[in-house]
Amino acid sequence: MGGRTIYYKTEEEIDLLRESSLLVGKTLAEVAKALKPGVTTLELDAIAEEVIRDNGATPGFKGFGGFPNTLCTSVNEQVVHGIPNNVPLKDGDIVSIDCGVKKNGFYGDSAYTFEVGEVSAEIKELLRTTRECLKLGIEQAIAGNRIGDIGHAVQQHAENAGFGVVRELVGHGLGKGLHEAPEVPNYGRRGNGVKLREGLVLAIEPMINLGSRQVKQLSDGWTIVTSDGKPSAHYEHDVVVRKGNAEVLSTFDWIEEVLETNTVK
Ligand code: MG
Ligand code: MG
């Protein structure tokens, strides 16, 4: 994506991006409350849209490039960009839910892969590893590093665990645009790519497959699936490049409070 302008954000702009990113976390937590075998992804989509609009924001994905819904809901072998539908989720499924909002002119964009009922041990390991990839990628989002340091950290961890790293879809800059420069691949070489400067806001979003890294697009023009039909996981945070430590703008804390409550009862 050489030549595309990179927008470094002021602290005032970062405050607005934080507000949008936190609203995504709040929305995903409301979705989590309803998530159980039998619910449809269209029902989850309706919940998300209501939370977003009740908070003075608009869904960030709906209408973006013609996408029809508020959430991308990607079940099992679906990697990303799944379209909500009327098919009930089943015990043992996983569903990656990606949510964007726009508020005060700035986007938030975050994703979480949820377990539906009880999932297999190998899928649990895929989810845990993908979460770890996200954390390791975020740790590299510091001033003076380069984009390739993020991708390298993600790729190494996933491949060491024997999982496939999706290359066709990438993270991105975030601001007044949903997909700003630079691209943030989940693979790469240390010391390669755009140098990271303070105030750069990135959506880091590893997409990791249980099997091979190959993916294809379904004929709906949106849904990306694994070529081998094995499950895929996706977690996404919005972060600000800072000196020493990245600042994470989005949060999974509210999602995890809901999930813990669900487990206890
Ligand atoms: Mg997203
Ligand atoms: Mg994104």
PDB file of N, CA, C and O in Angstrom, residues 11-84:
ATOM      1  N   GLU A  11      -3.908  13.630  20.577  1.00  0.00           N
ATOM      2  CA  GLU A  11      -4.507  13.036  21.781  1.00  0.00           C
ATOM      3  C   GLU A  11      -6.025  13.232  21.796  1.00  0.00           C
ATOM      4  O   GLU A  11      -6.750  12.369  22.282  1.00  0.00           O
ATOM      5  N   GLU A  12      -6.482  14.352  21.254  1.00  0.00           N
ATOM      6  CA  GLU A  12      -7.942  14.578  21.194  1.00  0.00           C
ATOM      7  C   GLU A  12      -8.592  13.542  20.281  1.00  0.00           C
ATOM      8  O   GLU A  12      -9.669  13.015  20.587  1.00  0.00           O
ATOM      9  N   GLU A  13      -7.954  13.259  19.162  1.00  0.00           N
ATOM     10  CA  GLU A  13      -8.494  12.247  18.242  1.00  0.00           C
ATOM     11  C   GLU A  13      -8.432  10.849  18.870  1.00  0.00           C
ATOM     12  O   GLU A  13      -9.353  10.045  18.702  1.00  0.00           O
ATOM     13  N   ILE A  14      -7.359  10.601  19.607  1.00  0.00           N
ATOM     14  CA  ILE A  14      -7.230   9.291  20.271  1.00  0.00           C
ATOM     15  C   ILE A  14      -8.336   9.119  21.309  1.00  0.00           C
ATOM     16  O   ILE A  14      -8.885   8.024  21.466  1.00  0.00           O
ATOM     17  N   ASP A  15      -8.697  10.210  21.999  1.00  0.00           N
ATOM     18  CA  ASP A  15      -9.810  10.124  22.965  1.00  0.00           C
ATOM     19  C   ASP A  15     -11.093   9.679  22.269  1.00  0.00           C
ATOM     20  O   ASP A  15     -11.857   8.870  22.803  1.00  0.00           O
ATOM     21  N   LEU A  16     -11.337  10.212  21.093  1.00  0.00           N
ATOM     22  CA  LEU A  16     -12.553   9.837  20.352  1.00  0.00           C
ATOM     23  C   LEU A  16     -12.458   8.396  19.844  1.00  0.00           C
ATOM     24  O   LEU A  16     -13.449   7.648  19.868  1.00  0.00           O
ATOM     25  N   LEU A  17     -11.282   8.013  19.392  1.00  0.00           N
ATOM     26  CA  LEU A  17     -11.089   6.621  18.949  1.00  0.00           C
ATOM     27  C   LEU A  17     -11.277   5.649  20.111  1.00  0.00           C
ATOM     28  O   LEU A  17     -11.840   4.557  19.938  1.00  0.00           O
ATOM     29  N   ARG A  18     -10.823   6.044  21.299  1.00  0.00           N
ATOM     30  CA  ARG A  18     -11.003   5.197  22.480  1.00  0.00           C
ATOM     31  C   ARG A  18     -12.486   5.018  22.775  1.00  0.00           C
ATOM     32  O   ARG A  18     -12.957   3.908  23.059  1.00  0.00           O
ATOM     33  N   GLU A  19     -13.230   6.124  22.683  1.00  0.00           N
ATOM     34  CA  GLU A  19     -14.675   6.052  22.944  1.00  0.00           C
ATOM     35  C   GLU A  19     -15.341   5.081  21.959  1.00  0.00           C
ATOM     36  O   GLU A  19     -16.176   4.253  22.353  1.00  0.00           O
ATOM     37  N   SER A  20     -14.983   5.169  20.704  1.00  0.00           N
ATOM     38  CA  SER A  20     -15.567   4.273  19.692  1.00  0.00           C
ATOM     39  C   SER A  20     -15.141   2.825  19.931  1.00  0.00           C
ATOM     40  O   SER A  20     -15.958   1.901  19.825  1.00  0.00           O
ATOM     41  N   SER A  21     -13.885   2.637  20.270  1.00  0.00           N
ATOM     42  CA  SER A  21     -13.376   1.280  20.497  1.00  0.00           C
ATOM     43  C   SER A  21     -14.038   0.643  21.713  1.00  0.00           C
ATOM     44  O   SER A  21     -14.366  -0.553  21.703  1.00  0.00           O
ATOM     45  N   LEU A  22     -14.236   1.435  22.760  1.00  0.00           N
ATOM     46  CA  LEU A  22     -14.889   0.900  23.962  1.00  0.00           C
ATOM     47  C   LEU A  22     -16.343   0.556  23.694  1.00  0.00           C
ATOM     48  O   LEU A  22     -16.874  -0.418  24.242  1.00  0.00           O
ATOM     49  N   LEU A  23     -16.983   1.341  22.829  1.00  0.00           N
ATOM     50  CA  LEU A  23     -18.369   1.021  22.487  1.00  0.00           C
ATOM     51  C   LEU A  23     -18.458  -0.332  21.774  1.00  0.00           C
ATOM     52  O   LEU A  23     -19.416  -1.083  21.970  1.00  0.00           O
ATOM     53  N   VAL A  24     -17.450  -0.665  20.990  1.00  0.00           N
ATOM     54  CA  VAL A  24     -17.444  -1.994  20.363  1.00  0.00           C
ATOM     55  C   VAL A  24     -17.364  -3.082  21.440  1.00  0.00           C
ATOM     56  O   VAL A  24     -18.092  -4.079  21.390  1.00  0.00           O
ATOM     57  N   GLY A  25     -16.507  -2.877  22.440  1.00  0.00           N
ATOM     58  CA  GLY A  25     -16.388  -3.854  23.528  1.00  0.00           C
ATOM     59  C   GLY A  25     -17.692  -4.019  24.282  1.00  0.00           C
ATOM     60  O   GLY A  25     -18.095  -5.135  24.639  1.00  0.00           O
ATOM     61  N   LYS A  26     -18.372  -2.905  24.510  1.00  0.00           N
ATOM     62  CA  LYS A  26     -19.664  -2.936  25.197  1.00  0.00           C
ATOM     63  C   LYS A  26     -20.698  -3.679  24.346  1.00  0.00           C
ATOM     64  O   LYS A  26     -21.489  -4.486  24.855  1.00  0.00           O
ATOM     65  N   THR A  27     -20.668  -3.423  23.052  1.00  0.00           N
ATOM     66  CA  THR A  27     -21.607  -4.076  22.128  1.00  0.00           C
ATOM     67  C   THR A  27     -21.370  -5.576  22.089  1.00  0.00           C
ATOM     68  O   THR A  27     -22.316  -6.376  22.179  1.00  0.00           O
ATOM     69  N   LEU A  28     -20.110  -5.975  21.989  1.00  0.00           N
ATOM     70  CA  LEU A  28     -19.796  -7.410  21.936  1.00  0.00           C
ATOM     71  C   LEU A  28     -20.176  -8.095  23.253  1.00  0.00           C
ATOM     72  O   LEU A  28     -20.565  -9.270  23.251  1.00  0.00           O
ATOM     73  N   ALA A  29     -20.089  -7.374  24.363  1.00  0.00           N
ATOM     74  CA  ALA A  29     -20.503  -7.953  25.646  1.00  0.00           C
ATOM     75  C   ALA A  29     -22.010  -8.192  25.668  1.00  0.00           C
ATOM     76  O   ALA A  29     -22.480  -9.208  26.194  1.00  0.00           O
ATOM     77  N   GLU A  30     -22.785  -7.282  25.093  1.00  0.00           N
ATOM     78  CA  GLU A  30     -24.242  -7.492  25.014  1.00  0.00           C
ATOM     79  C   GLU A  30     -24.559  -8.670  24.103  1.00  0.00           C
ATOM     80  O   GLU A  30     -25.471  -9.459  24.381  1.00  0.00           O
ATOM     81  N   VAL A  31     -23.808  -8.795  23.032  1.00  0.00           N
ATOM     82  CA  VAL A  31     -23.967  -9.947  22.134  1.00  0.00           C
ATOM     83  C   VAL A  31     -23.641 -11.242  22.897  1.00  0.00           C
ATOM     84  O   VAL A  31     -24.357 -12.248  22.778  1.00  0.00           O
ATOM     85  N   ALA A  32     -22.580 -11.197  23.700  1.00  0.00           N
ATOM     86  CA  ALA A  32     -22.154 -12.387  24.457  1.00  0.00           C
ATOM     87  C   ALA A  32     -23.254 -12.886  25.384  1.00  0.00           C
ATOM     88  O   ALA A  32     -23.407 -14.091  25.604  1.00  0.00           O
ATOM     89  N   LYS A  33     -24.035 -11.946  25.937  1.00  0.00           N
ATOM     90  CA  LYS A  33     -25.118 -12.341  26.857  1.00  0.00           C
ATOM     91  C   LYS A  33     -26.144 -13.232  26.163  1.00  0.00           C
ATOM     92  O   LYS A  33     -26.780 -14.068  26.804  1.00  0.00           O
ATOM     93  N   ALA A  34     -26.329 -13.025  24.871  1.00  0.00           N
ATOM     94  CA  ALA A  34     -27.359 -13.763  24.130  1.00  0.00           C
ATOM     95  C   ALA A  34     -26.807 -15.005  23.438  1.00  0.00           C
ATOM     96  O   ALA A  34     -27.562 -15.779  22.837  1.00  0.00           O
ATOM     97  N   LEU A  35     -25.494 -15.182  23.522  1.00  0.00           N
ATOM     98  CA  LEU A  35     -24.855 -16.233  22.724  1.00  0.00           C
ATOM     99  C   LEU A  35     -25.006 -17.597  23.382  1.00  0.00           C
ATOM    100  O   LEU A  35     -24.453 -17.843  24.449  1.00  0.00           O
ATOM    101  N   LYS A  36     -25.772 -18.466  22.760  1.00  0.00           N
ATOM    102  CA  LYS A  36     -25.920 -19.839  23.247  1.00  0.00           C
ATOM    103  C   LYS A  36     -26.443 -20.688  22.092  1.00  0.00           C
ATOM    104  O   LYS A  36     -26.923 -20.158  21.079  1.00  0.00           O
ATOM    105  N   PRO A  37     -26.334 -22.010  22.219  1.00  0.00           N
ATOM    106  CA  PRO A  37     -26.855 -22.849  21.142  1.00  0.00           C
ATOM    107  C   PRO A  37     -28.314 -22.499  20.855  1.00  0.00           C
ATOM    108  O   PRO A  37     -29.101 -22.289  21.787  1.00  0.00           O
ATOM    109  N   GLY A  38     -28.656 -22.387  19.594  1.00  0.00           N
ATOM    110  CA  GLY A  38     -30.033 -22.081  19.195  1.00  0.00           C
ATOM    111  C   GLY A  38     -30.237 -20.649  18.731  1.00  0.00           C
ATOM    112  O   GLY A  38     -31.165 -20.361  17.981  1.00  0.00           O
ATOM    113  N   VAL A  39     -29.358 -19.737  19.183  1.00  0.00           N
ATOM    114  CA  VAL A  39     -29.508 -18.345  18.746  1.00  0.00           C
ATOM    115  C   VAL A  39     -29.001 -18.227  17.298  1.00  0.00           C
ATOM    116  O   VAL A  39     -28.118 -18.988  16.874  1.00  0.00           O
ATOM    117  N   THR A  40     -29.573 -17.306  16.546  1.00  0.00           N
ATOM    118  CA  THR A  40     -29.085 -17.100  15.176  1.00  0.00           C
ATOM    119  C   THR A  40     -28.192 -15.866  15.140  1.00  0.00           C
ATOM    120  O   THR A  40     -28.303 -14.964  15.984  1.00  0.00           O
ATOM    121  N   THR A  41     -27.349 -15.830  14.143  1.00  0.00           N
ATOM    122  CA  THR A  41     -26.441 -14.686  14.027  1.00  0.00           C
ATOM    123  C   THR A  41     -27.207 -13.419  13.638  1.00  0.00           C
ATOM    124  O   THR A  41     -26.781 -12.313  13.971  1.00  0.00           O
ATOM    125  N   LEU A  42     -28.355 -13.579  12.997  1.00  0.00           N
ATOM    126  CA  LEU A  42     -29.186 -12.391  12.715  1.00  0.00           C
ATOM    127  C   LEU A  42     -29.752 -11.803  14.000  1.00  0.00           C
ATOM    128  O   LEU A  42     -29.884 -10.583  14.127  1.00  0.00           O
ATOM    129  N   GLU A  43     -30.098 -12.684  14.956  1.00  0.00           N
ATOM    130  CA  GLU A  43     -30.569 -12.176  16.255  1.00  0.00           C
ATOM    131  C   GLU A  43     -29.452 -11.408  16.963  1.00  0.00           C
ATOM    132  O   GLU A  43     -29.685 -10.344  17.554  1.00  0.00           O
ATOM    133  N   LEU A  44     -28.241 -11.929  16.890  1.00  0.00           N
ATOM    134  CA  LEU A  44     -27.094 -11.241  17.502  1.00  0.00           C
ATOM    135  C   LEU A  44     -26.856  -9.896  16.814  1.00  0.00           C
ATOM    136  O   LEU A  44     -26.545  -8.891  17.463  1.00  0.00           O
ATOM    137  N   ASP A  45     -27.014  -9.889  15.514  1.00  0.00           N
ATOM    138  CA  ASP A  45     -26.820  -8.668  14.726  1.00  0.00           C
ATOM    139  C   ASP A  45     -27.797  -7.573  15.163  1.00  0.00           C
ATOM    140  O   ASP A  45     -27.428  -6.396  15.286  1.00  0.00           O
ATOM    141  N   ALA A  46     -29.042  -7.970  15.409  1.00  0.00           N
ATOM    142  CA  ALA A  46     -30.059  -6.989  15.830  1.00  0.00           C
ATOM    143  C   ALA A  46     -29.715  -6.397  17.187  1.00  0.00           C
ATOM    144  O   ALA A  46     -29.888  -5.194  17.418  1.00  0.00           O
ATOM    145  N   ILE A  47     -29.225  -7.245  18.094  1.00  0.00           N
ATOM    146  CA  ILE A  47     -28.813  -6.764  19.424  1.00  0.00           C
ATOM    147  C   ILE A  47     -27.696  -5.732  19.266  1.00  0.00           C
ATOM    148  O   ILE A  47     -27.738  -4.648  19.858  1.00  0.00           O
ATOM    149  N   ALA A  48     -26.716  -6.056  18.453  1.00  0.00           N
ATOM    150  CA  ALA A  48     -25.561  -5.167  18.271  1.00  0.00           C
ATOM    151  C   ALA A  48     -25.994  -3.823  17.693  1.00  0.00           C
ATOM    152  O   ALA A  48     -25.573  -2.758  18.171  1.00  0.00           O
ATOM    153  N   GLU A  49     -26.837  -3.862  16.696  1.00  0.00           N
ATOM    154  CA  GLU A  49     -27.246  -2.597  16.064  1.00  0.00           C
ATOM    155  C   GLU A  49     -27.989  -1.710  17.068  1.00  0.00           C
ATOM    156  O   GLU A  49     -27.771  -0.490  17.106  1.00  0.00           O
ATOM    157  N   GLU A  50     -28.817  -2.337  17.905  1.00  0.00           N
ATOM    158  CA  GLU A  50     -29.573  -1.551  18.884  1.00  0.00           C
ATOM    159  C   GLU A  50     -28.629  -0.901  19.911  1.00  0.00           C
ATOM    160  O   GLU A  50     -28.784   0.278  20.243  1.00  0.00           O
ATOM    161  N   VAL A  51     -27.662  -1.666  20.406  1.00  0.00           N
ATOM    162  CA  VAL A  51     -26.716  -1.110  21.391  1.00  0.00           C
ATOM    163  C   VAL A  51     -25.953   0.062  20.778  1.00  0.00           C
ATOM    164  O   VAL A  51     -25.800   1.125  21.398  1.00  0.00           O
ATOM    165  N   ILE A  52     -25.502  -0.114  19.562  1.00  0.00           N
ATOM    166  CA  ILE A  52     -24.705   0.929  18.902  1.00  0.00           C
ATOM    167  C   ILE A  52     -25.535   2.203  18.727  1.00  0.00           C
ATOM    168  O   ILE A  52     -25.092   3.305  19.082  1.00  0.00           O
ATOM    169  N   ARG A  53     -26.751   2.049  18.219  1.00  0.00           N
ATOM    170  CA  ARG A  53     -27.584   3.239  17.973  1.00  0.00           C
ATOM    171  C   ARG A  53     -28.026   3.892  19.282  1.00  0.00           C
ATOM    172  O   ARG A  53     -28.106   5.124  19.372  1.00  0.00           O
ATOM    173  N   ASP A  54     -28.294   3.063  20.317  1.00  0.00           N
ATOM    174  CA  ASP A  54     -28.664   3.614  21.634  1.00  0.00           C
ATOM    175  C   ASP A  54     -27.534   4.438  22.235  1.00  0.00           C
ATOM    176  O   ASP A  54     -27.757   5.239  23.145  1.00  0.00           O
ATOM    177  N   ASN A  55     -26.316   4.198  21.790  1.00  0.00           N
ATOM    178  CA  ASN A  55     -25.156   4.932  22.300  1.00  0.00           C
ATOM    179  C   ASN A  55     -24.710   6.054  21.366  1.00  0.00           C
ATOM    180  O   ASN A  55     -23.552   6.499  21.418  1.00  0.00           O
ATOM    181  N   GLY A  56     -25.607   6.481  20.506  1.00  0.00           N
ATOM    182  CA  GLY A  56     -25.333   7.647  19.674  1.00  0.00           C
ATOM    183  C   GLY A  56     -24.327   7.413  18.574  1.00  0.00           C
ATOM    184  O   GLY A  56     -23.677   8.358  18.109  1.00  0.00           O
ATOM    185  N   ALA A  57     -24.202   6.166  18.168  1.00  0.00           N
ATOM    186  CA  ALA A  57     -23.237   5.826  17.117  1.00  0.00           C
ATOM    187  C   ALA A  57     -23.968   5.126  15.973  1.00  0.00           C
ATOM    188  O   ALA A  57     -25.153   4.825  16.078  1.00  0.00           O
ATOM    189  N   THR A  58     -23.236   4.867  14.909  1.00  0.00           N
ATOM    190  CA  THR A  58     -23.802   4.099  13.805  1.00  0.00           C
ATOM    191  C   THR A  58     -22.929   2.866  13.558  1.00  0.00           C
ATOM    192  O   THR A  58     -21.720   2.886  13.825  1.00  0.00           O
ATOM    193  N   PRO A  59     -23.550   1.782  13.083  1.00  0.00           N
ATOM    194  CA  PRO A  59     -22.758   0.599  12.758  1.00  0.00           C
ATOM    195  C   PRO A  59     -21.700   0.949  11.706  1.00  0.00           C
ATOM    196  O   PRO A  59     -22.002   1.614  10.713  1.00  0.00           O
ATOM    197  N   GLY A  60     -20.472   0.507  11.950  1.00  0.00           N
ATOM    198  CA  GLY A  60     -19.381   0.881  11.053  1.00  0.00           C
ATOM    199  C   GLY A  60     -19.312   0.052   9.779  1.00  0.00           C
ATOM    200  O   GLY A  60     -18.745   0.493   8.784  1.00  0.00           O
ATOM    201  N   PHE A  61     -19.881  -1.158   9.830  1.00  0.00           N
ATOM    202  CA  PHE A  61     -19.760  -2.058   8.673  1.00  0.00           C
ATOM    203  C   PHE A  61     -20.971  -1.970   7.750  1.00  0.00           C
ATOM    204  O   PHE A  61     -20.849  -2.223   6.557  1.00  0.00           O
ATOM    205  N   LYS A  62     -22.138  -1.671   8.336  1.00  0.00           N
ATOM    206  CA  LYS A  62     -23.370  -1.715   7.544  1.00  0.00           C
ATOM    207  C   LYS A  62     -23.280  -0.703   6.410  1.00  0.00           C
ATOM    208  O   LYS A  62     -23.121   0.493   6.644  1.00  0.00           O
ATOM    209  N   GLY A  63     -23.340  -1.204   5.177  1.00  0.00           N
ATOM    210  CA  GLY A  63     -23.224  -0.331   4.021  1.00  0.00           C
ATOM    211  C   GLY A  63     -21.796  -0.082   3.579  1.00  0.00           C
ATOM    212  O   GLY A  63     -21.556   0.479   2.513  1.00  0.00           O
ATOM    213  N   PHE A  64     -20.822  -0.506   4.387  1.00  0.00           N
ATOM    214  CA  PHE A  64     -19.415  -0.292   4.031  1.00  0.00           C
ATOM    215  C   PHE A  64     -19.054  -1.250   2.896  1.00  0.00           C
ATOM    216  O   PHE A  64     -19.034  -2.471   3.079  1.00  0.00           O
ATOM    217  N   GLY A  65     -18.808  -0.707   1.720  1.00  0.00           N
ATOM    218  CA  GLY A  65     -18.561  -1.552   0.548  1.00  0.00           C
ATOM    219  C   GLY A  65     -19.759  -2.399   0.175  1.00  0.00           C
ATOM    220  O   GLY A  65     -19.630  -3.373  -0.558  1.00  0.00           O
ATOM    221  N   GLY A  66     -20.924  -2.021   0.733  1.00  0.00           N
ATOM    222  CA  GLY A  66     -22.147  -2.771   0.445  1.00  0.00           C
ATOM    223  C   GLY A  66     -22.421  -3.903   1.423  1.00  0.00           C
ATOM    224  O   GLY A  66     -23.371  -4.670   1.234  1.00  0.00           O
ATOM    225  N   PHE A  67     -21.624  -4.011   2.510  1.00  0.00           N
ATOM    226  CA  PHE A  67     -21.892  -5.075   3.490  1.00  0.00           C
ATOM    227  C   PHE A  67     -23.269  -4.848   4.112  1.00  0.00           C
ATOM    228  O   PHE A  67     -23.610  -3.727   4.493  1.00  0.00           O
ATOM    229  N   PRO A  68     -24.092  -5.925   4.225  1.00  0.00           N
ATOM    230  CA  PRO A  68     -25.502  -5.730   4.584  1.00  0.00           C
ATOM    231  C   PRO A  68     -25.805  -5.575   6.065  1.00  0.00           C
ATOM    232  O   PRO A  68     -26.931  -5.189   6.409  1.00  0.00           O
ATOM    233  N   ASN A  69     -24.875  -5.885   6.966  1.00  0.00           N
ATOM    234  CA  ASN A  69     -25.232  -5.990   8.382  1.00  0.00           C
ATOM    235  C   ASN A  69     -24.288  -5.225   9.302  1.00  0.00           C
ATOM    236  O   ASN A  69     -23.276  -4.682   8.861  1.00  0.00           O
ATOM    237  N   THR A  70     -24.647  -5.243  10.602  1.00  0.00           N
ATOM    238  CA  THR A  70     -23.849  -4.574  11.626  1.00  0.00           C
ATOM    239  C   THR A  70     -22.638  -5.407  12.017  1.00  0.00           C
ATOM    240  O   THR A  70     -21.551  -4.875  12.235  1.00  0.00           O
ATOM    241  N   LEU A  71     -22.836  -6.712  12.131  1.00  0.00           N
ATOM    242  CA  LEU A  71     -21.760  -7.622  12.532  1.00  0.00           C
ATOM    243  C   LEU A  71     -21.299  -8.461  11.353  1.00  0.00           C
ATOM    244  O   LEU A  71     -22.102  -8.811  10.482  1.00  0.00           O
ATOM    245  N   CYS A  72     -20.023  -8.812  11.372  1.00  0.00           N
ATOM    246  CA  CYS A  72     -19.562  -9.940  10.569  1.00  0.00           C
ATOM    247  C   CYS A  72     -19.565 -11.137  11.510  1.00  0.00           C
ATOM    248  O   CYS A  72     -18.937 -11.090  12.581  1.00  0.00           O
ATOM    249  N   THR A  73     -20.287 -12.184  11.148  1.00  0.00           N
ATOM    250  CA  THR A  73     -20.397 -13.371  11.997  1.00  0.00           C
ATOM    251  C   THR A  73     -19.875 -14.567  11.208  1.00  0.00           C
ATOM    252  O   THR A  73     -20.486 -14.992  10.235  1.00  0.00           O
ATOM    253  N   SER A  74     -18.730 -15.085  11.630  1.00  0.00           N
ATOM    254  CA  SER A  74     -18.030 -16.111  10.854  1.00  0.00           C
ATOM    255  C   SER A  74     -17.958 -17.383  11.687  1.00  0.00           C
ATOM    256  O   SER A  74     -17.271 -17.430  12.711  1.00  0.00           O
ATOM    257  N   VAL A  75     -18.690 -18.402  11.256  1.00  0.00           N
ATOM    258  CA  VAL A  75     -18.874 -19.630  12.031  1.00  0.00           C
ATOM    259  C   VAL A  75     -17.896 -20.709  11.557  1.00  0.00           C
ATOM    260  O   VAL A  75     -17.781 -20.958  10.346  1.00  0.00           O
ATOM    261  N   ASN A  76     -17.209 -21.325  12.508  1.00  0.00           N
ATOM    262  CA  ASN A  76     -16.354 -22.500  12.257  1.00  0.00           C
ATOM    263  C   ASN A  76     -15.314 -22.251  11.155  1.00  0.00           C
ATOM    264  O   ASN A  76     -14.360 -21.522  11.381  1.00  0.00           O
ATOM    265  N   GLU A  77     -15.506 -22.837   9.958  1.00  0.00           N
ATOM    266  CA  GLU A  77     -14.498 -22.704   8.897  1.00  0.00           C
ATOM    267  C   GLU A  77     -14.533 -21.331   8.237  1.00  0.00           C
ATOM    268  O   GLU A  77     -13.671 -21.017   7.407  1.00  0.00           O
ATOM    269  N   GLN A  78     -15.533 -20.522   8.607  1.00  0.00           N
ATOM    270  CA  GLN A  78     -15.551 -19.155   8.085  1.00  0.00           C
ATOM    271  C   GLN A  78     -14.509 -18.331   8.839  1.00  0.00           C
ATOM    272  O   GLN A  78     -14.466 -18.369  10.071  1.00  0.00           O
ATOM    273  N   VAL A  79     -13.684 -17.612   8.102  1.00  0.00           N
ATOM    274  CA  VAL A  79     -12.567 -16.884   8.709  1.00  0.00           C
ATOM    275  C   VAL A  79     -13.030 -15.491   9.137  1.00  0.00           C
ATOM    276  O   VAL A  79     -12.936 -15.110  10.307  1.00  0.00           O
ATOM    277  N   VAL A  80     -13.511 -14.728   8.181  1.00  0.00           N
ATOM    278  CA  VAL A  80     -14.029 -13.378   8.430  1.00  0.00           C
ATOM    279  C   VAL A  80     -15.101 -13.052   7.387  1.00  0.00           C
ATOM    280  O   VAL A  80     -15.278 -13.783   6.407  1.00  0.00           O
ATOM    281  N   HIS A  81     -15.792 -11.946   7.641  1.00  0.00           N
ATOM    282  CA  HIS A  81     -16.755 -11.353   6.707  1.00  0.00           C
ATOM    283  C   HIS A  81     -17.986 -12.218   6.463  1.00  0.00           C
ATOM    284  O   HIS A  81     -18.672 -12.060   5.447  1.00  0.00           O
ATOM    285  N   GLY A  82     -18.274 -13.125   7.412  1.00  0.00           N
ATOM    286  CA  GLY A  82     -19.513 -13.888   7.320  1.00  0.00           C
ATOM    287  C   GLY A  82     -20.725 -12.972   7.503  1.00  0.00           C
ATOM    288  O   GLY A  82     -20.689 -12.016   8.278  1.00  0.00           O
ATOM    289  N   ILE A  83     -21.786 -13.273   6.763  1.00  0.00           N
ATOM    290  CA  ILE A  83     -23.004 -12.460   6.810  1.00  0.00           C
ATOM    291  C   ILE A  83     -24.003 -13.122   7.757  1.00  0.00           C
ATOM    292  O   ILE A  83     -24.276 -14.320   7.624  1.00  0.00           O
ATOM    293  N   PRO A  84     -24.535 -12.366   8.729  1.00  0.00           N
ATOM    294  CA  PRO A  84     -25.519 -12.941   9.648  1.00  0.00           C
ATOM    295  C   PRO A  84     -26.688 -13.579   8.893  1.00  0.00           C
ATOM    296  O   PRO A  84     -27.121 -13.067   7.858  1.00  0.00           O
TER     297      PRO A  84
END
